[in-house]
PDB file of C-alpha atoms in Angstrom:
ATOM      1  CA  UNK A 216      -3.734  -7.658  -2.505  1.00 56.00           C
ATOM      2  CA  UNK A 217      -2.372 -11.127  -1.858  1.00 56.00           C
ATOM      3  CA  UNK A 218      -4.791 -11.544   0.986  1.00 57.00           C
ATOM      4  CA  UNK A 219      -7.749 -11.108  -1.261  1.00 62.00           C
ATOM      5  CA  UNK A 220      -6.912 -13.323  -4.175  1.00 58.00           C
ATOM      6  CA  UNK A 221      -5.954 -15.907  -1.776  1.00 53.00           C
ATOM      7  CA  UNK A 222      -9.878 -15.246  -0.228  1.00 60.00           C
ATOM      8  CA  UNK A 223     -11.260 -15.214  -4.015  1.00 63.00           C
ATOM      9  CA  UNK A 224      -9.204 -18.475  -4.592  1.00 62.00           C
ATOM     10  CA  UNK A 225     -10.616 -20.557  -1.502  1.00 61.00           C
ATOM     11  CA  UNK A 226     -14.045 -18.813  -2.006  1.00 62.00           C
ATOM     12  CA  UNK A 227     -14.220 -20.344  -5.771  1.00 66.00           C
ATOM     13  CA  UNK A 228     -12.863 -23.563  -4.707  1.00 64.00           C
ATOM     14  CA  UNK A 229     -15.187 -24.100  -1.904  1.00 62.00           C
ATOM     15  CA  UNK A 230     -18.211 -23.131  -4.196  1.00 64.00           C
ATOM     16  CA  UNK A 231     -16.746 -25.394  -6.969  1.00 62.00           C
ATOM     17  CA  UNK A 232     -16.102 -28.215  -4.047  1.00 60.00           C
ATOM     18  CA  UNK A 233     -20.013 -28.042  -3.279  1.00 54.00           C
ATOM     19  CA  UNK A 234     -21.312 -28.302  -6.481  1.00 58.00           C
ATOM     20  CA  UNK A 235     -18.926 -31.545  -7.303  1.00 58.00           C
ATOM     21  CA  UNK A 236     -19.610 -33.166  -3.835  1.00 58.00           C
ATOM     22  CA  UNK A 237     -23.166 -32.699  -3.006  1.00 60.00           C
ATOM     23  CA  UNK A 238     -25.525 -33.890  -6.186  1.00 62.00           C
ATOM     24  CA  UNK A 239     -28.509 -32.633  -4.650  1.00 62.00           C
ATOM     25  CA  UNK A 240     -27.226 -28.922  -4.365  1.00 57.00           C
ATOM     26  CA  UNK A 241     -25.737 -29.354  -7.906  1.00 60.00           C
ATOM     27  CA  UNK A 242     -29.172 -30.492  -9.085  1.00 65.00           C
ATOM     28  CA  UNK A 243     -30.488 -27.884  -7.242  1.00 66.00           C
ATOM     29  CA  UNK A 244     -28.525 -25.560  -9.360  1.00 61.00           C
ATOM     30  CA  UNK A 245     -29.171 -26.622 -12.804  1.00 65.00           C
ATOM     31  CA  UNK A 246     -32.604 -27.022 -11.851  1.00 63.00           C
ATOM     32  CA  UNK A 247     -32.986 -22.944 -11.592  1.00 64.00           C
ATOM     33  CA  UNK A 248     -30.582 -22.388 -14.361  1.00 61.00           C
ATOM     34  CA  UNK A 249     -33.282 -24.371 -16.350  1.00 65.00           C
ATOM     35  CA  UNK A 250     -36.316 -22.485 -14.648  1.00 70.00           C
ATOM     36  CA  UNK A 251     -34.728 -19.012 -15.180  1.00 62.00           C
ATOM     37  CA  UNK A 252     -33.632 -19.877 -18.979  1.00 63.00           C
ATOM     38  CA  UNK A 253     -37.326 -21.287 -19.395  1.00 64.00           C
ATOM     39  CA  UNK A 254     -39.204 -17.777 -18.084  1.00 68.00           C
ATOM     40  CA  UNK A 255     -36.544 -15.741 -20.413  1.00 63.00           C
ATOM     41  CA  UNK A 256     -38.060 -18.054 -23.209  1.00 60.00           C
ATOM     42  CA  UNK A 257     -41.278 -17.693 -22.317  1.00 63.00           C
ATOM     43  CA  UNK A 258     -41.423 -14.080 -22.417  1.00 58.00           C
ATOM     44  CA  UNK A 259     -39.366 -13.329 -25.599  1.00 58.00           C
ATOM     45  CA  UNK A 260     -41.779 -15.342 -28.185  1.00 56.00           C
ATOM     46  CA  UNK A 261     -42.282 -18.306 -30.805  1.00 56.00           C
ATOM     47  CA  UNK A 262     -38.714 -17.473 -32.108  1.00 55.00           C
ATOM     48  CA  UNK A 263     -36.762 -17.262 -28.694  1.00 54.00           C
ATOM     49  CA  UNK A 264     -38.857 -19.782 -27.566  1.00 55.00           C
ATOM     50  CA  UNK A 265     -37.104 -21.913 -29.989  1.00 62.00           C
ATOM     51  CA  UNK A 266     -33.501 -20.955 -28.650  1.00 52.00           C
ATOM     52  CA  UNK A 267     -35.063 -20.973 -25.326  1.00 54.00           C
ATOM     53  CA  UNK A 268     -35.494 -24.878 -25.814  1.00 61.00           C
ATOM     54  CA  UNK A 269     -32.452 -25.289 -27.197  1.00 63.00           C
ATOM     55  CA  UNK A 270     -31.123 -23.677 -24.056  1.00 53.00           C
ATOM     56  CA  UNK A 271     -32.976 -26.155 -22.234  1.00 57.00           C
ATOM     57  CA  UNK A 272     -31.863 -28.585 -23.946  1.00 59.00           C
ATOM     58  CA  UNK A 273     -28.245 -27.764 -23.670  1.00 59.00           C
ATOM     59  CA  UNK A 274     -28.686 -27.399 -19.788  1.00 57.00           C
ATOM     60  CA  UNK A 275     -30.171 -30.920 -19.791  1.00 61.00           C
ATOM     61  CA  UNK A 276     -26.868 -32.464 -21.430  1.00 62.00           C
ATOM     62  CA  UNK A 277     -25.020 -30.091 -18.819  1.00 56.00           C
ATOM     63  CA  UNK A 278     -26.907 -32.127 -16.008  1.00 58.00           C
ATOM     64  CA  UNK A 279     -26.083 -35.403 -17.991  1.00 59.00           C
ATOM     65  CA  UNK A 280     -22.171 -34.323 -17.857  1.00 57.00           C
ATOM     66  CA  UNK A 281     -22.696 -33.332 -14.339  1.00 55.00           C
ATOM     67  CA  UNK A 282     -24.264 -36.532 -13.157  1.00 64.00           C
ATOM     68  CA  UNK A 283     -20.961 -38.392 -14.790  1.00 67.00           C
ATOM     69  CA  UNK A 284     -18.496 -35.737 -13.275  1.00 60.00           C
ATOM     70  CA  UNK A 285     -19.578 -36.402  -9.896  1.00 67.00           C
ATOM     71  CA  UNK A 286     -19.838 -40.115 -10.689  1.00 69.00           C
ATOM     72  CA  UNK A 287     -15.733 -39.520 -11.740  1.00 62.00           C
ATOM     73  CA  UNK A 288     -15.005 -37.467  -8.509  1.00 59.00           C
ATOM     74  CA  UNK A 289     -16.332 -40.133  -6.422  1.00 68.00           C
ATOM     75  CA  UNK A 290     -14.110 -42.073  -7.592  1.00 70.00           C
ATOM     76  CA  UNK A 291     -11.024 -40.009  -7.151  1.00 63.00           C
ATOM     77  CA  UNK A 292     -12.323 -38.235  -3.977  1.00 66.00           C
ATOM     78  CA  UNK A 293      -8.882 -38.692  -2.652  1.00 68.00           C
ATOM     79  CA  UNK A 294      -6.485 -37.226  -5.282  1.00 64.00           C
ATOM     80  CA  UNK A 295      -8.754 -34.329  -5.540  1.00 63.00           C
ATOM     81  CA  UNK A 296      -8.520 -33.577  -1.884  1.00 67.00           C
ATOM     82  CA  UNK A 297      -4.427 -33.818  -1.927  1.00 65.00           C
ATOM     83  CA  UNK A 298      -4.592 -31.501  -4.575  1.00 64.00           C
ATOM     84  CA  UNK A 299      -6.797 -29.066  -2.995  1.00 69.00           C
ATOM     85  CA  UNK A 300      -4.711 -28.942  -0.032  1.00 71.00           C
ATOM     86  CA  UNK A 301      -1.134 -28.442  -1.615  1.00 67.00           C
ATOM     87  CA  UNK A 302      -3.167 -25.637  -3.651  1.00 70.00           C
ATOM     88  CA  UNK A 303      -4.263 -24.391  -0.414  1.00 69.00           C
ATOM     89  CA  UNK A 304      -1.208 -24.960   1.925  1.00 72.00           C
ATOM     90  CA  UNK A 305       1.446 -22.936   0.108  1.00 66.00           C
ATOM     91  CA  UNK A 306      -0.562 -19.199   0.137  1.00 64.00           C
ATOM     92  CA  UNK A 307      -0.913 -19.674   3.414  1.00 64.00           C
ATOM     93  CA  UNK A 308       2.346 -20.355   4.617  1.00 59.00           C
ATOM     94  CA  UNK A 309       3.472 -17.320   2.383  1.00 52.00           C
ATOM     95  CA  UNK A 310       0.831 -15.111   4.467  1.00 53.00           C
ATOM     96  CA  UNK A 311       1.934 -16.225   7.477  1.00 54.00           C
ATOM     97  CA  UNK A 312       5.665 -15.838   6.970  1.00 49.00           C
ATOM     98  CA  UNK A 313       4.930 -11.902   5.915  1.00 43.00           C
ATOM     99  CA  UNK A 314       3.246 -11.304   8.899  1.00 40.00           C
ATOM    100  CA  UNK A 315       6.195 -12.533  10.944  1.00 38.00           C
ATOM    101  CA  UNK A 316       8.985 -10.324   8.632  1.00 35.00           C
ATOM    102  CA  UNK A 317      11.083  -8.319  11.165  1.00 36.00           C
ATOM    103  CA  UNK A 318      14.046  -5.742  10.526  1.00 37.00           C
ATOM    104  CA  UNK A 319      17.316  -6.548  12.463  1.00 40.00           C
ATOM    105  CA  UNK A 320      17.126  -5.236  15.933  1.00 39.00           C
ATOM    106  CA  UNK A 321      13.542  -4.807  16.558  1.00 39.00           C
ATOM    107  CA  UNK A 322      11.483  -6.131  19.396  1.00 44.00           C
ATOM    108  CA  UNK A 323       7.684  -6.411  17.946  1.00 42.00           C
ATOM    109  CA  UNK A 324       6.420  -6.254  21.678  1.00 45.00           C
ATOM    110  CA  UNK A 325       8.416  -2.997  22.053  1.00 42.00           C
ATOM    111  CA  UNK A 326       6.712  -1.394  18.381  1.00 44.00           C
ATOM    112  CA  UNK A 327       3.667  -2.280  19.958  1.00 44.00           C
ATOM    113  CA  UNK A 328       4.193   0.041  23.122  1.00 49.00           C
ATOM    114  CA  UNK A 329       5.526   2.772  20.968  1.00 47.00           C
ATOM    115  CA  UNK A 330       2.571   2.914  18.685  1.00 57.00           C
ATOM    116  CA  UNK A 331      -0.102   2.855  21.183  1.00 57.00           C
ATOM    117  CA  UNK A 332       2.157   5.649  23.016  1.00 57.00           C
ATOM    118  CA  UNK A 333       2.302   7.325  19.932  1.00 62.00           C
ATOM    119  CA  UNK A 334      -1.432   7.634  19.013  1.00 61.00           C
ATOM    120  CA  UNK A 335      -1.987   8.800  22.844  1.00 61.00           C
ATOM    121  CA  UNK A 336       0.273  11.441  22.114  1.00 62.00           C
ATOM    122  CA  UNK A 337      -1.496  12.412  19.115  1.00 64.00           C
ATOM    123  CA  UNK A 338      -4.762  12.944  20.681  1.00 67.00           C
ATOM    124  CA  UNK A 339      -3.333  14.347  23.844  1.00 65.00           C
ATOM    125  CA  UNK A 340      -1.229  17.070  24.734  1.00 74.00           C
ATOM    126  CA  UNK A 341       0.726  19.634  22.914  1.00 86.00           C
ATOM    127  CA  UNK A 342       3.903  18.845  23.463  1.00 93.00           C
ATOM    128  CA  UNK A 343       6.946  22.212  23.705  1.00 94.00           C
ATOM    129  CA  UNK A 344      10.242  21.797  21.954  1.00 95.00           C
ATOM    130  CA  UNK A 345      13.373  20.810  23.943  1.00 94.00           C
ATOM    131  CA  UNK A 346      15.796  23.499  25.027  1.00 93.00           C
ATOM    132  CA  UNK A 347      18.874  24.204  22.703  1.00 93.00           C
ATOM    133  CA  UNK A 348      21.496  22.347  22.740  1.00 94.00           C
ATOM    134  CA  UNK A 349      25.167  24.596  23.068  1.00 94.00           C
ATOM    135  CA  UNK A 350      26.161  25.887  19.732  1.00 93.00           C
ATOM    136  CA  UNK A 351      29.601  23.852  20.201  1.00 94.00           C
ATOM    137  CA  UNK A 352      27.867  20.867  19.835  1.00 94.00           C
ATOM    138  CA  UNK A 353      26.979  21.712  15.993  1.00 95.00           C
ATOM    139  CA  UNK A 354      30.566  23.259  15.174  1.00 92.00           C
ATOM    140  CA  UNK A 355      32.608  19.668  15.689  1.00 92.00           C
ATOM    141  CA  UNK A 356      34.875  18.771  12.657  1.00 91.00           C
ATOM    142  CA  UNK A 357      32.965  15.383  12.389  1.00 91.00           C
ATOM    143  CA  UNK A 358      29.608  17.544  12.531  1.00 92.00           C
ATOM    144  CA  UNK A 359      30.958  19.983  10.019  1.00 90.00           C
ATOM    145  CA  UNK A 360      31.881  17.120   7.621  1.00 90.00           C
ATOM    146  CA  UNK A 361      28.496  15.078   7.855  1.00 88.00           C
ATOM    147  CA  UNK A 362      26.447  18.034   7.291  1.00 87.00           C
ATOM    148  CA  UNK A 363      27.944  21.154   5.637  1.00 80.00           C
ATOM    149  CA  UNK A 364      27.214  24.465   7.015  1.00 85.00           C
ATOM    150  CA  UNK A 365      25.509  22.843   9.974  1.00 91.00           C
ATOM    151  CA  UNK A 366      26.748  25.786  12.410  1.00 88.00           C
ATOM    152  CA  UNK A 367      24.554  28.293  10.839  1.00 89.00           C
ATOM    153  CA  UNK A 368      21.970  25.994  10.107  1.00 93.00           C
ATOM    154  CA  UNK A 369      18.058  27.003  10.931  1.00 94.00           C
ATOM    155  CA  UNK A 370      16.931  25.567  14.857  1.00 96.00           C
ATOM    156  CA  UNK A 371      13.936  27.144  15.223  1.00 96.00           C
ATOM    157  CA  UNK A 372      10.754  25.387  16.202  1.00 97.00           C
ATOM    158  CA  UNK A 373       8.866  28.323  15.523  1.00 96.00           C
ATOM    159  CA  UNK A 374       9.634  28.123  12.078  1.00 96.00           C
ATOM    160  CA  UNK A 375       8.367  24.432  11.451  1.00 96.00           C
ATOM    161  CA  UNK A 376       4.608  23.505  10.047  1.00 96.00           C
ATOM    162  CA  UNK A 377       2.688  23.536  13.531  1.00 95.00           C
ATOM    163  CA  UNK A 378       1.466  19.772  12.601  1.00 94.00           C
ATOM    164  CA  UNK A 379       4.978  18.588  11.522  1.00 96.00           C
ATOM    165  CA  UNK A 380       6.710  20.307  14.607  1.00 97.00           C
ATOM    166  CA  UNK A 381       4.307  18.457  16.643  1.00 96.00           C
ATOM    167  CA  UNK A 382       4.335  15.098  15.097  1.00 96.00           C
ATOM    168  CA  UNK A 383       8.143  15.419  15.164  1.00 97.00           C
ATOM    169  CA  UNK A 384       8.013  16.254  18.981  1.00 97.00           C
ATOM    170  CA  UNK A 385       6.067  13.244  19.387  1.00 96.00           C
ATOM    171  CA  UNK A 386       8.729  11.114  17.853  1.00 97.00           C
ATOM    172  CA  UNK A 387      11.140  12.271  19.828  1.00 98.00           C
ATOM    173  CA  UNK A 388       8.978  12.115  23.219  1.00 96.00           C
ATOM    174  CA  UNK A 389       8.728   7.750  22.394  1.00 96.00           C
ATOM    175  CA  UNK A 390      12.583   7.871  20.985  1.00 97.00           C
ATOM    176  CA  UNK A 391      13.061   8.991  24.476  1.00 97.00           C
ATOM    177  CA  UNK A 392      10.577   7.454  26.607  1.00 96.00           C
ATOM    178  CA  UNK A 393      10.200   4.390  25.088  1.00 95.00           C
ATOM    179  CA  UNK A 394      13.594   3.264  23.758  1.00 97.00           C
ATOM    180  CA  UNK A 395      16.164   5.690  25.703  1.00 97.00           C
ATOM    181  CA  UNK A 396      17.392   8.085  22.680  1.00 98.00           C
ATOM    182  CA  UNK A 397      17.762  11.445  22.986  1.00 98.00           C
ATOM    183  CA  UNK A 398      17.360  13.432  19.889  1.00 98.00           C
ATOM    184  CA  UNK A 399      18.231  16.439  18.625  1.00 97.00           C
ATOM    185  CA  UNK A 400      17.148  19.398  15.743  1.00 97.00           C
ATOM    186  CA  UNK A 401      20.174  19.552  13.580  1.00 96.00           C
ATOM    187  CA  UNK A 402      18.374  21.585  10.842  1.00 94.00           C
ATOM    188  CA  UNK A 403      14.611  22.671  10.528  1.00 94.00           C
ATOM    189  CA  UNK A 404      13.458  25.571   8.094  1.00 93.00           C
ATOM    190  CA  UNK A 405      15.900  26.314   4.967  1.00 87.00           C
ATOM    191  CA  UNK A 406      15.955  28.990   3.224  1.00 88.00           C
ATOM    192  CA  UNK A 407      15.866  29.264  -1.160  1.00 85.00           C
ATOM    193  CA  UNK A 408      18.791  30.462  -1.133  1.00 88.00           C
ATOM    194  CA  UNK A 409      20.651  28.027   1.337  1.00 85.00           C
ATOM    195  CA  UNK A 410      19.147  25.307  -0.180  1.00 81.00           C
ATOM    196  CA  UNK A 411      20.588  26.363  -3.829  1.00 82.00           C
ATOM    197  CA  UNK A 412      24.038  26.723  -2.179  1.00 85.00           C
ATOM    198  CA  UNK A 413      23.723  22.871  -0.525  1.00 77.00           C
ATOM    199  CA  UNK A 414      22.277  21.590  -4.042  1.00 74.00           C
ATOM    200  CA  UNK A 415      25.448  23.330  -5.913  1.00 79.00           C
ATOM    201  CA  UNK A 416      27.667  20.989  -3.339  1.00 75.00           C
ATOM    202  CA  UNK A 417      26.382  18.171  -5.515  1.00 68.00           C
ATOM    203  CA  UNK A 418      24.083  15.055  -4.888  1.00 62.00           C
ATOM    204  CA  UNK A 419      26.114  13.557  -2.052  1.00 61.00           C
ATOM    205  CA  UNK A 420      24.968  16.669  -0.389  1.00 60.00           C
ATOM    206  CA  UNK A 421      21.114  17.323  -1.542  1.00 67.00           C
ATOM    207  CA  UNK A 422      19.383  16.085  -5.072  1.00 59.00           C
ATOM    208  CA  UNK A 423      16.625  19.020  -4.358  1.00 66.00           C
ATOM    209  CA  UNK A 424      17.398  22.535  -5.510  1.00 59.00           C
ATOM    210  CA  UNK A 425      15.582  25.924  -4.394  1.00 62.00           C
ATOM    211  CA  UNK A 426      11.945  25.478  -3.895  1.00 59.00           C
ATOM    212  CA  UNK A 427      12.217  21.897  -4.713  1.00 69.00           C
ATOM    213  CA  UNK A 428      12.602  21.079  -1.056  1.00 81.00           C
ATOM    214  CA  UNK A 429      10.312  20.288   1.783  1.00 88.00           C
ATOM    215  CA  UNK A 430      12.532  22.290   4.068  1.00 88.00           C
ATOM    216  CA  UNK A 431      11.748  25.587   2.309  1.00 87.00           C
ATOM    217  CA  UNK A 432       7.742  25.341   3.931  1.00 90.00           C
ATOM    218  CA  UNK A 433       8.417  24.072   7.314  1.00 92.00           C
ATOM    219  CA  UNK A 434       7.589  20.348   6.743  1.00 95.00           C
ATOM    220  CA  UNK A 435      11.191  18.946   7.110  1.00 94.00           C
ATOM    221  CA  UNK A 436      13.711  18.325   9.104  1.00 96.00           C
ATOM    222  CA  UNK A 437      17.026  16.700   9.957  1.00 95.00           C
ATOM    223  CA  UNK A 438      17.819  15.581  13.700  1.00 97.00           C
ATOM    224  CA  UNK A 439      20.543  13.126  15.486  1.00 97.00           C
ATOM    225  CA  UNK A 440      20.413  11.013  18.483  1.00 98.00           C
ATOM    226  CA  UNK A 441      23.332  12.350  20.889  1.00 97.00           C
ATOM    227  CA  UNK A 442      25.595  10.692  23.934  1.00 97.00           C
ATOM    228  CA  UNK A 443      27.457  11.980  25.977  1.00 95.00           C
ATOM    229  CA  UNK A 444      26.770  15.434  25.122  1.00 94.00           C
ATOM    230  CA  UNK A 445      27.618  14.617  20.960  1.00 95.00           C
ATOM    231  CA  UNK A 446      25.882  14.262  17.995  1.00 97.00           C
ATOM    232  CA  UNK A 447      25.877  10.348  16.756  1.00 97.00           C
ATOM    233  CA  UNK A 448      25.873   9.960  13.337  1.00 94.00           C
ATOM    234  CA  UNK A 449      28.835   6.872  12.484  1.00 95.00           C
ATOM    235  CA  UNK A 450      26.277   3.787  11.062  1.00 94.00           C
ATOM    236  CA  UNK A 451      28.960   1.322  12.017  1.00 95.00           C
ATOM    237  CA  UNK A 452      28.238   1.934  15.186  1.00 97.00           C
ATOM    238  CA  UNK A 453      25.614  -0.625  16.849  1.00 97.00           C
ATOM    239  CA  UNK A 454      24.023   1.806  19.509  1.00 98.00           C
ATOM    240  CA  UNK A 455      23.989   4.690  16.281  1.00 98.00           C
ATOM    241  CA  UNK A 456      22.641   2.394  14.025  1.00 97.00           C
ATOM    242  CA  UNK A 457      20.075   1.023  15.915  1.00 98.00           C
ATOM    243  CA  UNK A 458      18.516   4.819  16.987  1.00 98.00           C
ATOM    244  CA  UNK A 459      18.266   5.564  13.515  1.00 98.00           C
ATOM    245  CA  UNK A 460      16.249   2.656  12.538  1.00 97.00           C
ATOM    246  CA  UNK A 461      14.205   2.885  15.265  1.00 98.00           C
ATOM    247  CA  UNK A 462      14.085   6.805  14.648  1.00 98.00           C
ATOM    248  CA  UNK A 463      12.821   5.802  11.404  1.00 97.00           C
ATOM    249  CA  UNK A 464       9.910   3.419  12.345  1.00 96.00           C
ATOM    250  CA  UNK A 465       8.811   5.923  15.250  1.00 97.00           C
ATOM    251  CA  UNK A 466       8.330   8.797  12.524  1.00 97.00           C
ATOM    252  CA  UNK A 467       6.685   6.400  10.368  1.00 96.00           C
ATOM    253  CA  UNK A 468       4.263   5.547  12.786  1.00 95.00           C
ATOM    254  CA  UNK A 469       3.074   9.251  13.124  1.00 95.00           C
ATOM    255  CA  UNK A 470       2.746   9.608   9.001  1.00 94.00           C
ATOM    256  CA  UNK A 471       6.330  11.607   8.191  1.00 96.00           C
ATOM    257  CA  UNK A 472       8.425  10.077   5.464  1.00 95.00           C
ATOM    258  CA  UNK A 473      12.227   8.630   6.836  1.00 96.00           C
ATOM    259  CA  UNK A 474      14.943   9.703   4.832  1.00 93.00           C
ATOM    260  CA  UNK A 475      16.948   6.393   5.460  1.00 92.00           C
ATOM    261  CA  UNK A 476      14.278   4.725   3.486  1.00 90.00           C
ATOM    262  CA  UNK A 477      15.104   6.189  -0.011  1.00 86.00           C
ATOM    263  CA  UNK A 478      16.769   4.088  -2.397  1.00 83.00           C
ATOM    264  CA  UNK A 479      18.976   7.199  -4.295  1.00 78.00           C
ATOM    265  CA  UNK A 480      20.623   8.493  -1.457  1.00 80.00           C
ATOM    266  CA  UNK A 481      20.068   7.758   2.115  1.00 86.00           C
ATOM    267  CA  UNK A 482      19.548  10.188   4.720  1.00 90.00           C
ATOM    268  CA  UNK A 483      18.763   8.292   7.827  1.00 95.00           C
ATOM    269  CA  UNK A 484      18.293  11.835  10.005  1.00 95.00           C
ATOM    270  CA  UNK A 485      15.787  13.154   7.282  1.00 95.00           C
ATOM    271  CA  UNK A 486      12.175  13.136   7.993  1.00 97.00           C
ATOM    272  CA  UNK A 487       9.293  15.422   6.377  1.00 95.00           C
ATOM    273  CA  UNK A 488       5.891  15.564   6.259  1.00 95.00           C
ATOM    274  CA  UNK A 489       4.531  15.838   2.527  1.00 90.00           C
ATOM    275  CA  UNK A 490       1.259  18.051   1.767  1.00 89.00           C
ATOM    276  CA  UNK A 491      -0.253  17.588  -1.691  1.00 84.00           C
ATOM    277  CA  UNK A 492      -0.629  21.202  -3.694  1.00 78.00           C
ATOM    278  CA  UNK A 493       2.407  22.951  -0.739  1.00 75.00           C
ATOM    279  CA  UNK A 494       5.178  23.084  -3.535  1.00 65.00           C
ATOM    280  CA  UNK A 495       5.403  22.632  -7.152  1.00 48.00           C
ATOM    281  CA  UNK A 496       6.261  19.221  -8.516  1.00 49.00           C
ATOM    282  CA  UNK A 497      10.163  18.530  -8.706  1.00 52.00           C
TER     283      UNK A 497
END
């Protein structure tokens, strides 16, 4: 959006910049404005002929006032083209300044490997889930306090959208390949009724009750990088923090939504993959 007003802006003022610096072209101008005004009159009768002239006529004064404005920007040729260019100058710094926004952490080179990797991956192979991780890895007491109930939580591949267990996989094939993070399915498909106990936990838990819930059709899903044979999930720590932003950007890339994104309540493990007309509006 600011892009194209910025184009509109320079557009008008290089238009307006012609007609004030070359007389010939402005002449040129109100020379067809008159012709065009003069066939109109011409064609309409002895009454719009009338206003026709007066048309005319009002062009020719036009001309008159044009002939003394470009007498006046001669003049002040120089003040004019100050003030073009500190009109001009500032929109352009601000474009170039967006383009150059980074988060903390990121390499831009790096994002650039990882997106062309990830639209390879796309169009390439299908890619088969990970093995399982032990079931002692999801029963830890910090595990069980992160995410409640995460022992009997659903693992299953099988049981995610085939186009969201996919585009997941491809995530984690770059959080792997391309940036050394090993991830892992904490929770895929939820049932109703799980998700109505989690949503009776309260809002630091889940704001979504049954049905309202991209887990209950397949098309979300929770992971965590691990080291060292543990789930990571303490932000304060650098290495932690820095696989879930990049965790984040990866499943951007391939079109899922990142949970660490939302402004209510943050779930930086979260992604999903939302289909218009799959659930009922919340």
């Amino acid at each position: 959006m600011i892009a194209m007003a910025v184009a509109v802006f320079f557009v008008a003022g290089a238009a307006l910049a012609w007609l004030v610096l070359f007389p010939a072209a402005r002449d040129e101008v109100l020379a067809g404005v008159d012709r065009l005004w003069a066939r109109l009159g011409g064609v309409a009768g002895r009454w719009q002929s009338r206003a026709g002239e007066r048309v005319a006529a009002s062009g020719r004064r036009l001309h008159g006032g044009g002939s003394r404005l470009s007498r006046a920007v001669a003049r002040h040729r120089v003040p004019l083209v100050v003030g073009l260019l500190l009109l001009a100058i500032p929109p352009l710094l601000v474009l170039q300044l967006r383009r150059q926004v980074l988060l903390d952490g990121f390499d831009a080179t790096t994002t650039t490997r990882a997106d062309s990797h990830v639209l390879a991956l796309l169009r390439g192979e299908r890619l088969a889930p990970p093995a399982d991780l032990p079931p002692a890895v999801f029963a830890t007491a910090e595990a069980v306090r992160v995410m409640p109930g995460i022992a009997t939580a659903n693992r299953k591949w099988h049981r995610l959208d085939p186009d969201f267990q996919q585009r997941l996989l491809v995530v984690y094939r770059v959080m792997r390949d391309q940036h050394g993070y090993e991830m892992a399915l904490v929770e895929g498909y939820r049932s109703p009724e799980r998700q109505a106990r989690l949503a009776a936990q309260g809002g630091s838990v889940t704001r979504a009750g049954a049905g309202r819930s991209w887990h209950q059709y397949g098309l979300a899903a929770d992971s965590a990088p691990v080291r060292n044979g543990q789930l990571q999930w303490d932000m304060e720590d650098p290495w932690t923090r820095r696989g879930y932003q990049l965790y984040g950007e990866v499943a951007r890339s391939v079109g899922l939504v990142w949970g660490g994104g939302w402004t209510s309540i943050q779930d930086y493990g979260h992604v999903e993959l939302r289909r218009p007309g799959v659930r009922p509006p919340a």
